[in-house]
């Protein structure tokens, strides 16, 4: 009889325990659903009673700490996770969670110390190595970051996971030199091709940058030079100012003098706006262009429209562009549709007439290694060179840049 009694009691207790396990799993499933929806307060109201009832369940503790970090309540997250990470045998999941918490809260020194603690357990964890390198980059300890990446890349035989960090470090380079060659040819009817080239040097300061450029142009037996400077000034609200000035040795291939100013406003959600003007002095005429830009950014794509208005000749010109950017590889592909007398780089005809021109262009930027860039550009236009008469015009350019 006693055996039967104890058997019934044992069965009853086992069924309660089994029910509790099912109950825990059901609650955790609901918690996960709420976190995926971004309802962190609701998720916490469900999981906190479980954490209080089962304090020995480290999975519940860790997940609660993660929810607080996703909610951006970093102190609460650290308070829950620290006891599991600061003991002699740390919980690996808790270490991963607290690493993310310190990284998201921009406590990079602390994050590095916990990365080291995790890597003592799992030295080949690519995610943790990447987080450590990112922390070093944020602290401007770029050489240390590169050493961490190099060591991990040799062990893993791959640099793929660390490309974005290398890119961020590469973009910090203060100096760059570039060289370009541009050929402009025509057909039906054709004329002697025009040759243009330039070399430039740029230097970045903390909130500004300056570019010096020497241009050369040649057609037939005529060779001229244009020397110009660009200046960029950034502001705390993410807006910036662009200024340009130049003087030439001739009066046909280049303007005698030129100047430009354009202000790029702080982004408004996904939109960018700019407004400015260009001035060019030729021997026989002065040209003033009003310009600006509106751009819409969505993911890796940017759709932009830029008009030009020639105040002296009352002419409107238009540029519509679509650009795809791969930030990690610093790769760009850009398609342009143009109509009217659009100034291509520093080129603009001082003897403007109300003639039509339709253009389509494509350009591509490719990074070689960490610091070399090549950018080929091709622009085809159907140009009205005299009233009612059209010809083909081909612009082919190559730009090579080295930053350091």
mmCIF file of C-alpha atoms in Angstrom:
data_model
loop_
_atom_site.group_PDB
_atom_site.id
_atom_site.type_symbol
_atom_site.label_atom_id
_atom_site.label_comp_id
_atom_site.label_asym_id
_atom_site.label_seq_id
_atom_site.Cartn_x
_atom_site.Cartn_y
_atom_site.Cartn_z
ATOM 1 C CA UNK A 1 0.000 0.000 0.000
ATOM 2 C CA UNK A 2 2.841 2.369 0.916
ATOM 3 C CA UNK A 3 4.545 1.494 -2.367
ATOM 4 C CA UNK A 4 1.407 2.456 -4.262
ATOM 5 C CA UNK A 5 1.127 5.711 -2.284
ATOM 6 C CA UNK A 6 4.716 6.748 -2.938
ATOM 7 C CA UNK A 7 4.401 5.808 -6.601
ATOM 8 C CA UNK A 8 1.378 8.100 -6.988
ATOM 9 C CA UNK A 9 3.187 10.955 -5.199
ATOM 10 C CA UNK A 10 6.301 10.495 -7.362
ATOM 11 C CA UNK A 11 4.210 10.462 -10.529
ATOM 12 C CA UNK A 12 2.425 13.622 -9.405
ATOM 13 C CA UNK A 13 5.699 15.457 -8.673
ATOM 14 C CA UNK A 14 7.190 14.338 -12.008
ATOM 15 C CA UNK A 15 4.137 15.559 -13.895
ATOM 16 C CA UNK A 16 4.423 18.959 -12.162
ATOM 17 C CA UNK A 17 8.115 19.218 -13.078
ATOM 18 C CA UNK A 18 7.373 18.255 -16.668
ATOM 19 C CA UNK A 19 4.602 20.846 -16.758
ATOM 20 C CA UNK A 20 7.011 23.475 -15.468
ATOM 21 C CA UNK A 21 9.507 22.714 -18.269
ATOM 22 C CA UNK A 22 6.791 23.010 -20.884
ATOM 23 C CA UNK A 23 5.635 26.215 -19.237
ATOM 24 C CA UNK A 24 9.173 27.677 -19.312
ATOM 25 C CA UNK A 25 9.583 26.808 -22.972
ATOM 26 C CA UNK A 26 6.197 28.320 -23.826
ATOM 27 C CA UNK A 27 6.988 31.554 -21.966
ATOM 28 C CA UNK A 28 10.423 31.831 -23.564
ATOM 29 C CA UNK A 29 8.880 31.308 -26.998
ATOM 30 C CA UNK A 30 6.491 34.182 -26.293
ATOM 31 C CA UNK A 31 9.382 36.307 -25.001
ATOM 32 C CA UNK A 32 11.261 35.709 -28.248
ATOM 33 C CA UNK A 33 8.215 36.717 -30.300
ATOM 34 C CA UNK A 34 7.913 39.993 -28.383
ATOM 35 C CA UNK A 35 11.631 40.811 -28.759
ATOM 36 C CA UNK A 36 11.465 40.182 -32.503
ATOM 37 C CA UNK A 37 8.625 42.719 -32.654
ATOM 38 C CA UNK A 38 10.690 45.209 -30.634
ATOM 39 C CA UNK A 39 8.326 45.000 -27.643
ATOM 40 C CA UNK A 40 11.145 44.830 -25.093
ATOM 41 C CA UNK A 41 9.102 45.969 -22.085
ATOM 42 C CA UNK A 42 6.511 43.270 -22.767
ATOM 43 C CA UNK A 43 9.264 40.680 -23.158
ATOM 44 C CA UNK A 44 10.833 41.728 -19.847
ATOM 45 C CA UNK A 45 7.501 41.532 -18.043
ATOM 46 C CA UNK A 46 7.272 37.909 -19.162
ATOM 47 C CA UNK A 47 10.851 36.820 -18.494
ATOM 48 C CA UNK A 48 11.578 38.611 -15.205
ATOM 49 C CA UNK A 49 9.238 36.306 -13.167
ATOM 50 C CA UNK A 50 11.023 33.304 -14.687
ATOM 51 C CA UNK A 51 14.415 34.781 -13.794
ATOM 52 C CA UNK A 52 13.285 35.336 -10.196
ATOM 53 C CA UNK A 53 11.832 31.802 -9.903
ATOM 54 C CA UNK A 54 14.768 30.016 -11.552
ATOM 55 C CA UNK A 55 17.881 32.053 -10.652
ATOM 56 C CA UNK A 56 20.076 29.033 -11.346
ATOM 57 C CA UNK A 57 18.963 28.901 -14.995
ATOM 58 C CA UNK A 58 21.791 30.779 -16.736
ATOM 59 C CA UNK A 59 20.131 30.670 -20.155
ATOM 60 C CA UNK A 60 17.266 32.752 -18.757
ATOM 61 C CA UNK A 61 19.735 35.136 -17.093
ATOM 62 C CA UNK A 62 21.712 35.622 -20.298
ATOM 63 C CA UNK A 63 18.644 36.177 -22.459
ATOM 64 C CA UNK A 64 17.308 38.739 -19.980
ATOM 65 C CA UNK A 65 20.637 40.567 -20.172
ATOM 66 C CA UNK A 66 20.414 40.557 -23.966
ATOM 67 C CA UNK A 67 16.917 42.049 -23.891
ATOM 68 C CA UNK A 68 18.108 44.908 -21.691
ATOM 69 C CA UNK A 69 20.989 45.582 -24.098
ATOM 70 C CA UNK A 70 18.623 45.554 -27.103
ATOM 71 C CA UNK A 71 16.470 48.013 -25.155
ATOM 72 C CA UNK A 72 19.639 50.123 -24.708
ATOM 73 C CA UNK A 73 19.402 49.849 -20.932
ATOM 74 C CA UNK A 74 23.078 48.961 -20.764
ATOM 75 C CA UNK A 75 23.614 49.314 -16.977
ATOM 76 C CA UNK A 76 20.831 46.784 -16.259
ATOM 77 C CA UNK A 77 22.248 44.412 -18.863
ATOM 78 C CA UNK A 78 25.747 44.587 -17.342
ATOM 79 C CA UNK A 79 24.366 44.119 -13.808
ATOM 80 C CA UNK A 80 22.730 40.825 -14.858
ATOM 81 C CA UNK A 81 25.568 39.512 -17.020
ATOM 82 C CA UNK A 82 28.625 40.492 -14.943
ATOM 83 C CA UNK A 83 28.181 37.767 -12.248
ATOM 84 C CA UNK A 84 28.223 35.156 -15.027
ATOM 85 C CA UNK A 85 31.305 36.607 -16.743
ATOM 86 C CA UNK A 86 33.492 37.702 -13.847
ATOM 87 C CA UNK A 87 33.758 34.331 -12.114
ATOM 88 C CA UNK A 88 36.540 31.770 -12.504
ATOM 89 C CA UNK A 89 34.661 29.761 -15.130
ATOM 90 C CA UNK A 90 32.755 32.397 -17.154
ATOM 91 C CA UNK A 91 29.658 31.526 -19.137
ATOM 92 C CA UNK A 92 30.609 31.824 -22.860
ATOM 93 C CA UNK A 93 27.122 32.999 -23.887
ATOM 94 C CA UNK A 94 27.172 35.643 -21.167
ATOM 95 C CA UNK A 95 30.603 36.786 -22.386
ATOM 96 C CA UNK A 96 29.278 37.220 -25.924
ATOM 97 C CA UNK A 97 26.295 39.157 -24.589
ATOM 98 C CA UNK A 98 28.357 41.500 -22.407
ATOM 99 C CA UNK A 99 30.832 42.077 -25.262
ATOM 100 C CA UNK A 100 27.941 43.337 -27.408
ATOM 101 C CA UNK A 101 26.614 45.443 -24.521
ATOM 102 C CA UNK A 102 29.928 47.218 -23.962
ATOM 103 C CA UNK A 103 30.427 47.705 -27.725
ATOM 104 C CA UNK A 104 26.959 49.172 -28.284
ATOM 105 C CA UNK A 105 27.390 51.451 -25.260
ATOM 106 C CA UNK A 106 30.740 52.620 -26.730
ATOM 107 C CA UNK A 107 32.744 51.416 -23.705
ATOM 108 C CA UNK A 108 35.494 50.132 -25.960
ATOM 109 C CA UNK A 109 38.234 49.553 -23.372
ATOM 110 C CA UNK A 110 35.912 47.370 -21.301
ATOM 111 C CA UNK A 111 34.758 45.595 -24.451
ATOM 112 C CA UNK A 112 38.358 44.728 -25.377
ATOM 113 C CA UNK A 113 38.992 43.203 -21.934
ATOM 114 C CA UNK A 114 35.972 40.908 -22.281
ATOM 115 C CA UNK A 115 36.954 40.037 -25.853
ATOM 116 C CA UNK A 116 40.319 38.873 -24.501
ATOM 117 C CA UNK A 117 38.553 36.834 -21.820
ATOM 118 C CA UNK A 118 36.383 35.144 -24.459
ATOM 119 C CA UNK A 119 39.311 34.548 -26.834
ATOM 120 C CA UNK A 120 41.100 32.722 -24.012
ATOM 121 C CA UNK A 121 38.269 30.175 -24.288
ATOM 122 C CA UNK A 122 37.782 30.261 -28.064
ATOM 123 C CA UNK A 123 40.789 31.925 -29.784
ATOM 124 C CA UNK A 124 39.355 31.377 -33.287
ATOM 125 C CA UNK A 125 36.032 33.202 -32.820
ATOM 126 C CA UNK A 126 35.898 35.477 -35.871
ATOM 127 C CA UNK A 127 32.994 37.538 -34.492
ATOM 128 C CA UNK A 128 34.816 38.355 -31.253
ATOM 129 C CA UNK A 129 38.104 39.070 -33.058
ATOM 130 C CA UNK A 130 36.223 41.413 -35.380
ATOM 131 C CA UNK A 131 34.604 43.184 -32.412
ATOM 132 C CA UNK A 132 37.998 43.614 -30.731
ATOM 133 C CA UNK A 133 39.510 45.045 -33.929
ATOM 134 C CA UNK A 134 36.530 47.398 -34.268
ATOM 135 C CA UNK A 135 37.068 48.643 -30.703
ATOM 136 C CA UNK A 136 40.733 49.307 -31.419
ATOM 137 C CA UNK A 137 39.780 51.219 -34.578
ATOM 138 C CA UNK A 138 37.229 53.303 -32.634
ATOM 139 C CA UNK A 139 39.992 54.179 -30.163
ATOM 140 C CA UNK A 140 42.275 55.147 -33.089
ATOM 141 C CA UNK A 141 44.656 52.319 -32.219
ATOM 142 C CA UNK A 142 44.716 51.446 -35.891
ATOM 143 C CA UNK A 143 48.062 49.648 -35.964
ATOM 144 C CA UNK A 144 46.949 47.319 -33.164
ATOM 145 C CA UNK A 145 43.695 46.673 -35.025
ATOM 146 C CA UNK A 146 45.597 45.781 -38.199
ATOM 147 C CA UNK A 147 47.862 43.436 -36.252
ATOM 148 C CA UNK A 148 44.833 41.652 -34.773
ATOM 149 C CA UNK A 149 43.287 41.359 -38.245
ATOM 150 C CA UNK A 150 46.528 40.147 -39.806
ATOM 151 C CA UNK A 151 46.998 37.462 -37.155
ATOM 152 C CA UNK A 152 43.410 36.258 -37.537
ATOM 153 C CA UNK A 153 43.600 36.354 -41.344
ATOM 154 C CA UNK A 154 46.705 34.152 -41.381
ATOM 155 C CA UNK A 155 45.064 31.645 -39.029
ATOM 156 C CA UNK A 156 41.762 31.659 -40.930
ATOM 157 C CA UNK A 157 43.306 32.086 -44.409
ATOM 158 C CA UNK A 158 40.693 34.767 -45.189
ATOM 159 C CA UNK A 159 40.414 38.553 -44.932
ATOM 160 C CA UNK A 160 36.721 38.658 -45.881
ATOM 161 C CA UNK A 161 35.284 39.221 -42.347
ATOM 162 C CA UNK A 162 37.602 42.178 -41.705
ATOM 163 C CA UNK A 163 37.214 44.186 -44.918
ATOM 164 C CA UNK A 164 34.903 46.768 -43.367
ATOM 165 C CA UNK A 165 37.398 47.520 -40.573
ATOM 166 C CA UNK A 166 40.274 47.808 -43.055
ATOM 167 C CA UNK A 167 38.107 50.223 -45.056
ATOM 168 C CA UNK A 168 37.414 52.402 -42.008
ATOM 169 C CA UNK A 169 41.129 52.523 -41.193
ATOM 170 C CA UNK A 170 42.001 53.262 -44.840
ATOM 171 C CA UNK A 171 39.562 56.176 -44.954
ATOM 172 C CA UNK A 172 41.483 57.825 -42.126
ATOM 173 C CA UNK A 173 44.453 58.379 -44.453
ATOM 174 C CA UNK A 174 45.311 62.077 -44.426
ATOM 175 C CA UNK A 175 46.887 62.324 -47.873
ATOM 176 C CA UNK A 176 46.105 61.320 -51.441
ATOM 177 C CA UNK A 177 47.610 61.877 -54.861
ATOM 178 C CA UNK A 178 45.761 61.407 -58.136
ATOM 179 C CA UNK A 179 46.462 61.578 -61.858
ATOM 180 C CA UNK A 180 43.970 61.714 -64.715
ATOM 181 C CA UNK A 181 43.852 61.653 -68.501
ATOM 182 C CA UNK A 182 40.797 62.728 -70.533
ATOM 183 C CA UNK A 183 40.394 62.301 -74.303
ATOM 184 C CA UNK A 184 37.563 64.068 -76.140
ATOM 185 C CA UNK A 185 36.926 62.953 -79.717
ATOM 186 C CA UNK A 186 34.163 63.686 -82.227
ATOM 187 C CA UNK A 187 32.778 62.008 -85.343
ATOM 188 C CA UNK A 188 30.368 62.810 -88.187
ATOM 189 C CA UNK A 189 31.990 65.304 -88.564
ATOM 190 C CA UNK A 190 35.223 64.794 -86.664
ATOM 191 C CA UNK A 191 37.872 67.235 -85.525
ATOM 192 C CA UNK A 192 41.243 66.982 -83.823
ATOM 193 C CA UNK A 193 40.875 65.303 -80.416
ATOM 194 C CA UNK A 194 41.299 67.295 -77.223
ATOM 195 C CA UNK A 195 43.625 66.004 -74.522
ATOM 196 C CA UNK A 196 43.320 66.953 -70.876
ATOM 197 C CA UNK A 197 45.136 65.738 -67.813
ATOM 198 C CA UNK A 198 45.753 66.664 -64.222
ATOM 199 C CA UNK A 199 47.730 65.734 -61.146
ATOM 200 C CA UNK A 200 46.486 66.637 -57.692
ATOM 201 C CA UNK A 201 47.408 66.352 -54.044
ATOM 202 C CA UNK A 202 44.883 66.422 -51.196
ATOM 203 C CA UNK A 203 45.290 66.605 -47.441
ATOM 204 C CA UNK A 204 42.656 66.113 -44.768
ATOM 205 C CA UNK A 205 42.611 67.988 -41.476
ATOM 206 C CA UNK A 206 40.297 67.201 -38.569
ATOM 207 C CA UNK A 207 37.308 69.111 -39.989
ATOM 208 C CA UNK A 208 38.509 70.316 -43.362
ATOM 209 C CA UNK A 209 40.398 69.281 -46.477
ATOM 210 C CA UNK A 210 42.376 71.076 -49.186
ATOM 211 C CA UNK A 211 43.192 69.965 -52.726
ATOM 212 C CA UNK A 212 45.787 71.433 -55.087
ATOM 213 C CA UNK A 213 45.468 70.550 -58.776
ATOM 214 C CA UNK A 214 47.480 71.283 -61.921
ATOM 215 C CA UNK A 215 45.547 70.772 -65.176
ATOM 216 C CA UNK A 216 46.944 70.683 -68.701
ATOM 217 C CA UNK A 217 45.009 70.829 -71.962
ATOM 218 C CA UNK A 218 46.133 70.355 -75.549
ATOM 219 C CA UNK A 219 44.491 70.641 -78.936
ATOM 220 C CA UNK A 220 46.492 70.900 -82.142
ATOM 221 C CA UNK A 221 49.485 73.105 -81.363
ATOM 222 C CA UNK A 222 47.870 74.862 -78.407
ATOM 223 C CA UNK A 223 48.743 73.790 -74.838
ATOM 224 C CA UNK A 224 47.424 75.573 -71.761
ATOM 225 C CA UNK A 225 47.547 75.103 -67.995
ATOM 226 C CA UNK A 226 44.988 75.639 -65.237
ATOM 227 C CA UNK A 227 45.987 75.756 -61.559
ATOM 228 C CA UNK A 228 43.202 75.428 -59.010
ATOM 229 C CA UNK A 229 42.441 74.725 -55.365
ATOM 230 C CA UNK A 230 39.469 73.033 -53.694
ATOM 231 C CA UNK A 231 38.606 73.537 -50.039
ATOM 232 C CA UNK A 232 36.103 71.604 -47.927
ATOM 233 C CA UNK A 233 34.913 72.597 -44.458
ATOM 234 C CA UNK A 234 32.664 70.290 -42.438
ATOM 235 C CA UNK A 235 30.406 71.390 -39.597
ATOM 236 C CA UNK A 236 29.073 69.656 -36.491
ATOM 237 C CA UNK A 237 25.579 69.210 -37.977
ATOM 238 C CA UNK A 238 27.058 67.095 -40.835
ATOM 239 C CA UNK A 239 26.752 69.906 -43.379
ATOM 240 C CA UNK A 240 29.789 71.119 -45.307
ATOM 241 C CA UNK A 241 31.003 73.914 -47.556
ATOM 242 C CA UNK A 242 32.879 73.494 -50.849
ATOM 243 C CA UNK A 243 34.964 76.291 -52.390
ATOM 244 C CA UNK A 244 37.020 76.342 -55.590
ATOM 245 C CA UNK A 245 39.315 78.864 -57.256
ATOM 246 C CA UNK A 246 41.612 78.664 -60.279
ATOM 247 C CA UNK A 247 43.737 80.614 -62.773
ATOM 248 C CA UNK A 248 44.915 79.523 -66.217
ATOM 249 C CA UNK A 249 47.678 80.406 -68.645
ATOM 250 C CA UNK A 250 45.292 80.657 -71.609
ATOM 251 C CA UNK A 251 41.807 81.747 -72.569
ATOM 252 C CA UNK A 252 40.354 79.071 -74.865
ATOM 253 C CA UNK A 253 40.825 75.582 -73.413
ATOM 254 C CA UNK A 254 40.232 76.876 -69.885
ATOM 255 C CA UNK A 255 38.648 79.988 -68.438
ATOM 256 C CA UNK A 256 41.148 82.703 -67.535
ATOM 257 C CA UNK A 257 39.877 82.544 -63.966
ATOM 258 C CA UNK A 258 37.239 80.535 -62.149
ATOM 259 C CA UNK A 259 35.616 80.339 -58.711
ATOM 260 C CA UNK A 260 32.883 78.301 -57.122
ATOM 261 C CA UNK A 261 31.041 77.984 -53.832
ATOM 262 C CA UNK A 262 28.484 75.386 -52.758
ATOM 263 C CA UNK A 263 26.871 74.559 -49.426
ATOM 264 C CA UNK A 264 25.705 71.015 -48.702
ATOM 265 C CA UNK A 265 22.992 71.088 -46.069
ATOM 266 C CA UNK A 266 22.681 68.613 -43.207
ATOM 267 C CA UNK A 267 20.866 65.463 -44.390
ATOM 268 C CA UNK A 268 17.109 65.392 -43.813
ATOM 269 C CA UNK A 269 16.202 61.751 -43.251
ATOM 270 C CA UNK A 270 17.130 60.103 -46.573
ATOM 271 C CA UNK A 271 17.462 63.367 -48.522
ATOM 272 C CA UNK A 272 20.506 65.558 -49.200
ATOM 273 C CA UNK A 273 20.328 69.128 -50.515
ATOM 274 C CA UNK A 274 22.899 71.581 -51.848
ATOM 275 C CA UNK A 275 22.973 75.050 -53.403
ATOM 276 C CA UNK A 276 25.818 76.956 -55.000
ATOM 277 C CA UNK A 277 27.267 78.923 -57.886
ATOM 278 C CA UNK A 278 30.150 78.740 -60.378
ATOM 279 C CA UNK A 279 31.830 81.752 -61.997
ATOM 280 C CA UNK A 280 34.135 81.596 -65.037
ATOM 281 C CA UNK A 281 35.923 84.528 -66.650
ATOM 282 C CA UNK A 282 36.863 84.146 -70.299
ATOM 283 C CA UNK A 283 38.680 86.773 -72.339
ATOM 284 C CA UNK A 284 35.489 87.699 -74.189
ATOM 285 C CA UNK A 285 32.759 86.811 -71.712
ATOM 286 C CA UNK A 286 31.868 85.989 -68.117
ATOM 287 C CA UNK A 287 29.773 82.955 -67.254
ATOM 288 C CA UNK A 288 27.806 82.553 -64.013
ATOM 289 C CA UNK A 289 26.124 79.251 -63.267
ATOM 290 C CA UNK A 290 23.670 78.652 -60.447
ATOM 291 C CA UNK A 291 23.471 75.052 -59.363
ATOM 292 C CA UNK A 292 22.338 72.761 -56.586
ATOM 293 C CA UNK A 293 21.373 69.191 -55.897
ATOM 294 C CA UNK A 294 18.679 67.059 -54.352
ATOM 295 C CA UNK A 295 19.578 63.429 -53.648
ATOM 296 C CA UNK A 296 17.611 60.514 -52.246
ATOM 297 C CA UNK A 297 19.584 57.796 -50.467
ATOM 298 C CA UNK A 298 18.167 54.327 -50.012
ATOM 299 C CA UNK A 299 20.492 51.581 -48.881
ATOM 300 C CA UNK A 300 23.433 51.409 -51.256
ATOM 301 C CA UNK A 301 21.687 53.460 -53.985
ATOM 302 C CA UNK A 302 21.598 57.236 -54.455
ATOM 303 C CA UNK A 303 19.305 58.958 -56.952
ATOM 304 C CA UNK A 304 20.284 62.585 -57.553
ATOM 305 C CA UNK A 305 19.193 65.518 -59.696
ATOM 306 C CA UNK A 306 21.402 68.551 -60.361
ATOM 307 C CA UNK A 307 20.354 71.546 -62.506
ATOM 308 C CA UNK A 308 22.602 74.279 -63.904
ATOM 309 C CA UNK A 309 21.308 77.721 -64.833
ATOM 310 C CA UNK A 310 23.457 79.986 -67.007
ATOM 311 C CA UNK A 311 22.340 83.448 -65.878
ATOM 312 C CA UNK A 312 23.864 85.301 -68.823
ATOM 313 C CA UNK A 313 22.308 83.145 -71.543
ATOM 314 C CA UNK A 314 19.160 82.069 -69.636
ATOM 315 C CA UNK A 315 19.961 78.403 -70.281
ATOM 316 C CA UNK A 316 18.945 75.450 -68.124
ATOM 317 C CA UNK A 317 20.907 72.193 -68.099
ATOM 318 C CA UNK A 318 20.114 69.022 -66.177
ATOM 319 C CA UNK A 319 21.918 65.984 -64.751
ATOM 320 C CA UNK A 320 20.114 62.906 -63.424
ATOM 321 C CA UNK A 321 22.299 60.230 -61.829
ATOM 322 C CA UNK A 322 21.896 56.838 -60.200
ATOM 323 C CA UNK A 323 24.806 55.587 -58.123
ATOM 324 C CA UNK A 324 25.358 52.286 -56.339
ATOM 325 C CA UNK A 325 28.007 52.246 -53.600
ATOM 326 C CA UNK A 326 29.616 49.355 -51.795
ATOM 327 C CA UNK A 327 30.998 51.035 -48.668
ATOM 328 C CA UNK A 328 33.001 48.011 -47.561
ATOM 329 C CA UNK A 329 34.856 47.659 -50.871
ATOM 330 C CA UNK A 330 34.671 51.403 -51.666
ATOM 331 C CA UNK A 331 33.317 50.412 -55.042
ATOM 332 C CA UNK A 332 31.126 52.762 -57.063
ATOM 333 C CA UNK A 333 29.150 52.417 -60.272
ATOM 334 C CA UNK A 334 27.343 55.507 -61.529
ATOM 335 C CA UNK A 335 24.995 56.147 -64.462
ATOM 336 C CA UNK A 336 24.312 59.704 -65.642
ATOM 337 C CA UNK A 337 21.809 61.221 -68.042
ATOM 338 C CA UNK A 338 22.512 64.814 -69.044
ATOM 339 C CA UNK A 339 20.815 67.446 -71.129
ATOM 340 C CA UNK A 340 22.126 70.890 -72.041
ATOM 341 C CA UNK A 341 25.444 72.649 -71.535
ATOM 342 C CA UNK A 342 26.699 70.804 -68.474
ATOM 343 C CA UNK A 343 30.225 71.691 -67.271
ATOM 344 C CA UNK A 344 32.248 68.473 -67.466
ATOM 345 C CA UNK A 345 34.888 68.736 -64.723
ATOM 346 C CA UNK A 346 36.588 72.114 -65.310
ATOM 347 C CA UNK A 347 35.493 72.394 -68.950
ATOM 348 C CA UNK A 348 32.891 74.866 -70.115
ATOM 349 C CA UNK A 349 32.563 76.693 -73.416
ATOM 350 C CA UNK A 350 32.831 80.439 -73.076
ATOM 351 C CA UNK A 351 30.942 80.960 -76.318
ATOM 352 C CA UNK A 352 27.670 79.446 -75.168
ATOM 353 C CA UNK A 353 24.776 79.283 -77.583
ATOM 354 C CA UNK A 354 21.278 77.825 -77.039
ATOM 355 C CA UNK A 355 22.228 74.503 -78.641
ATOM 356 C CA UNK A 356 21.064 71.077 -77.560
ATOM 357 C CA UNK A 357 23.218 68.254 -76.218
ATOM 358 C CA UNK A 358 22.070 64.844 -74.978
ATOM 359 C CA UNK A 359 24.509 62.729 -72.969
ATOM 360 C CA UNK A 360 24.704 59.377 -71.258
ATOM 361 C CA UNK A 361 27.672 58.447 -69.094
ATOM 362 C CA UNK A 362 28.914 55.674 -66.877
ATOM 363 C CA UNK A 363 31.761 55.563 -64.394
ATOM 364 C CA UNK A 364 33.149 52.886 -62.126
ATOM 365 C CA UNK A 365 35.504 53.028 -59.163
ATOM 366 C CA UNK A 366 37.484 49.990 -58.057
ATOM 367 C CA UNK A 367 39.859 49.709 -55.123
ATOM 368 C CA UNK A 368 43.073 47.733 -55.534
ATOM 369 C CA UNK A 369 44.445 46.517 -52.207
ATOM 370 C CA UNK A 370 43.828 48.978 -49.390
ATOM 371 C CA UNK A 371 44.934 52.275 -50.932
ATOM 372 C CA UNK A 372 44.892 52.329 -54.778
ATOM 373 C CA UNK A 373 41.808 53.322 -56.782
ATOM 374 C CA UNK A 374 41.095 53.300 -60.499
ATOM 375 C CA UNK A 375 38.089 55.115 -61.969
ATOM 376 C CA UNK A 376 37.321 54.806 -65.693
ATOM 377 C CA UNK A 377 34.658 57.210 -67.028
ATOM 378 C CA UNK A 378 32.895 57.148 -70.392
ATOM 379 C CA UNK A 379 30.457 59.811 -71.587
ATOM 380 C CA UNK A 380 28.743 59.782 -74.976
ATOM 381 C CA UNK A 381 26.844 62.785 -76.245
ATOM 382 C CA UNK A 382 24.843 63.746 -79.287
ATOM 383 C CA UNK A 383 25.895 67.357 -79.656
ATOM 384 C CA UNK A 384 24.290 70.131 -81.697
ATOM 385 C CA UNK A 385 27.450 71.968 -82.755
ATOM 386 C CA UNK A 386 25.639 74.422 -85.062
ATOM 387 C CA UNK A 387 21.859 75.040 -85.245
ATOM 388 C CA UNK A 388 20.216 71.907 -86.645
ATOM 389 C CA UNK A 389 23.524 70.024 -87.122
ATOM 390 C CA UNK A 390 24.536 67.203 -84.758
ATOM 391 C CA UNK A 391 27.681 65.144 -84.230
ATOM 392 C CA UNK A 392 28.930 62.415 -81.919
ATOM 393 C CA UNK A 393 31.175 63.361 -79.037
ATOM 394 C CA UNK A 394 33.093 60.824 -76.912
ATOM 395 C CA UNK A 395 34.641 61.609 -73.529
ATOM 396 C CA UNK A 396 36.936 58.907 -72.178
ATOM 397 C CA UNK A 397 38.745 59.464 -68.886
ATOM 398 C CA UNK A 398 40.827 57.442 -66.435
ATOM 399 C CA UNK A 399 41.641 58.569 -62.873
ATOM 400 C CA UNK A 400 44.177 56.759 -60.686
ATOM 401 C CA UNK A 401 44.408 57.614 -56.983
ATOM 402 C CA UNK A 402 46.755 56.573 -54.175
ATOM 403 C CA UNK A 403 45.961 57.473 -50.573
ATOM 404 C CA UNK A 404 48.447 57.370 -47.729
#
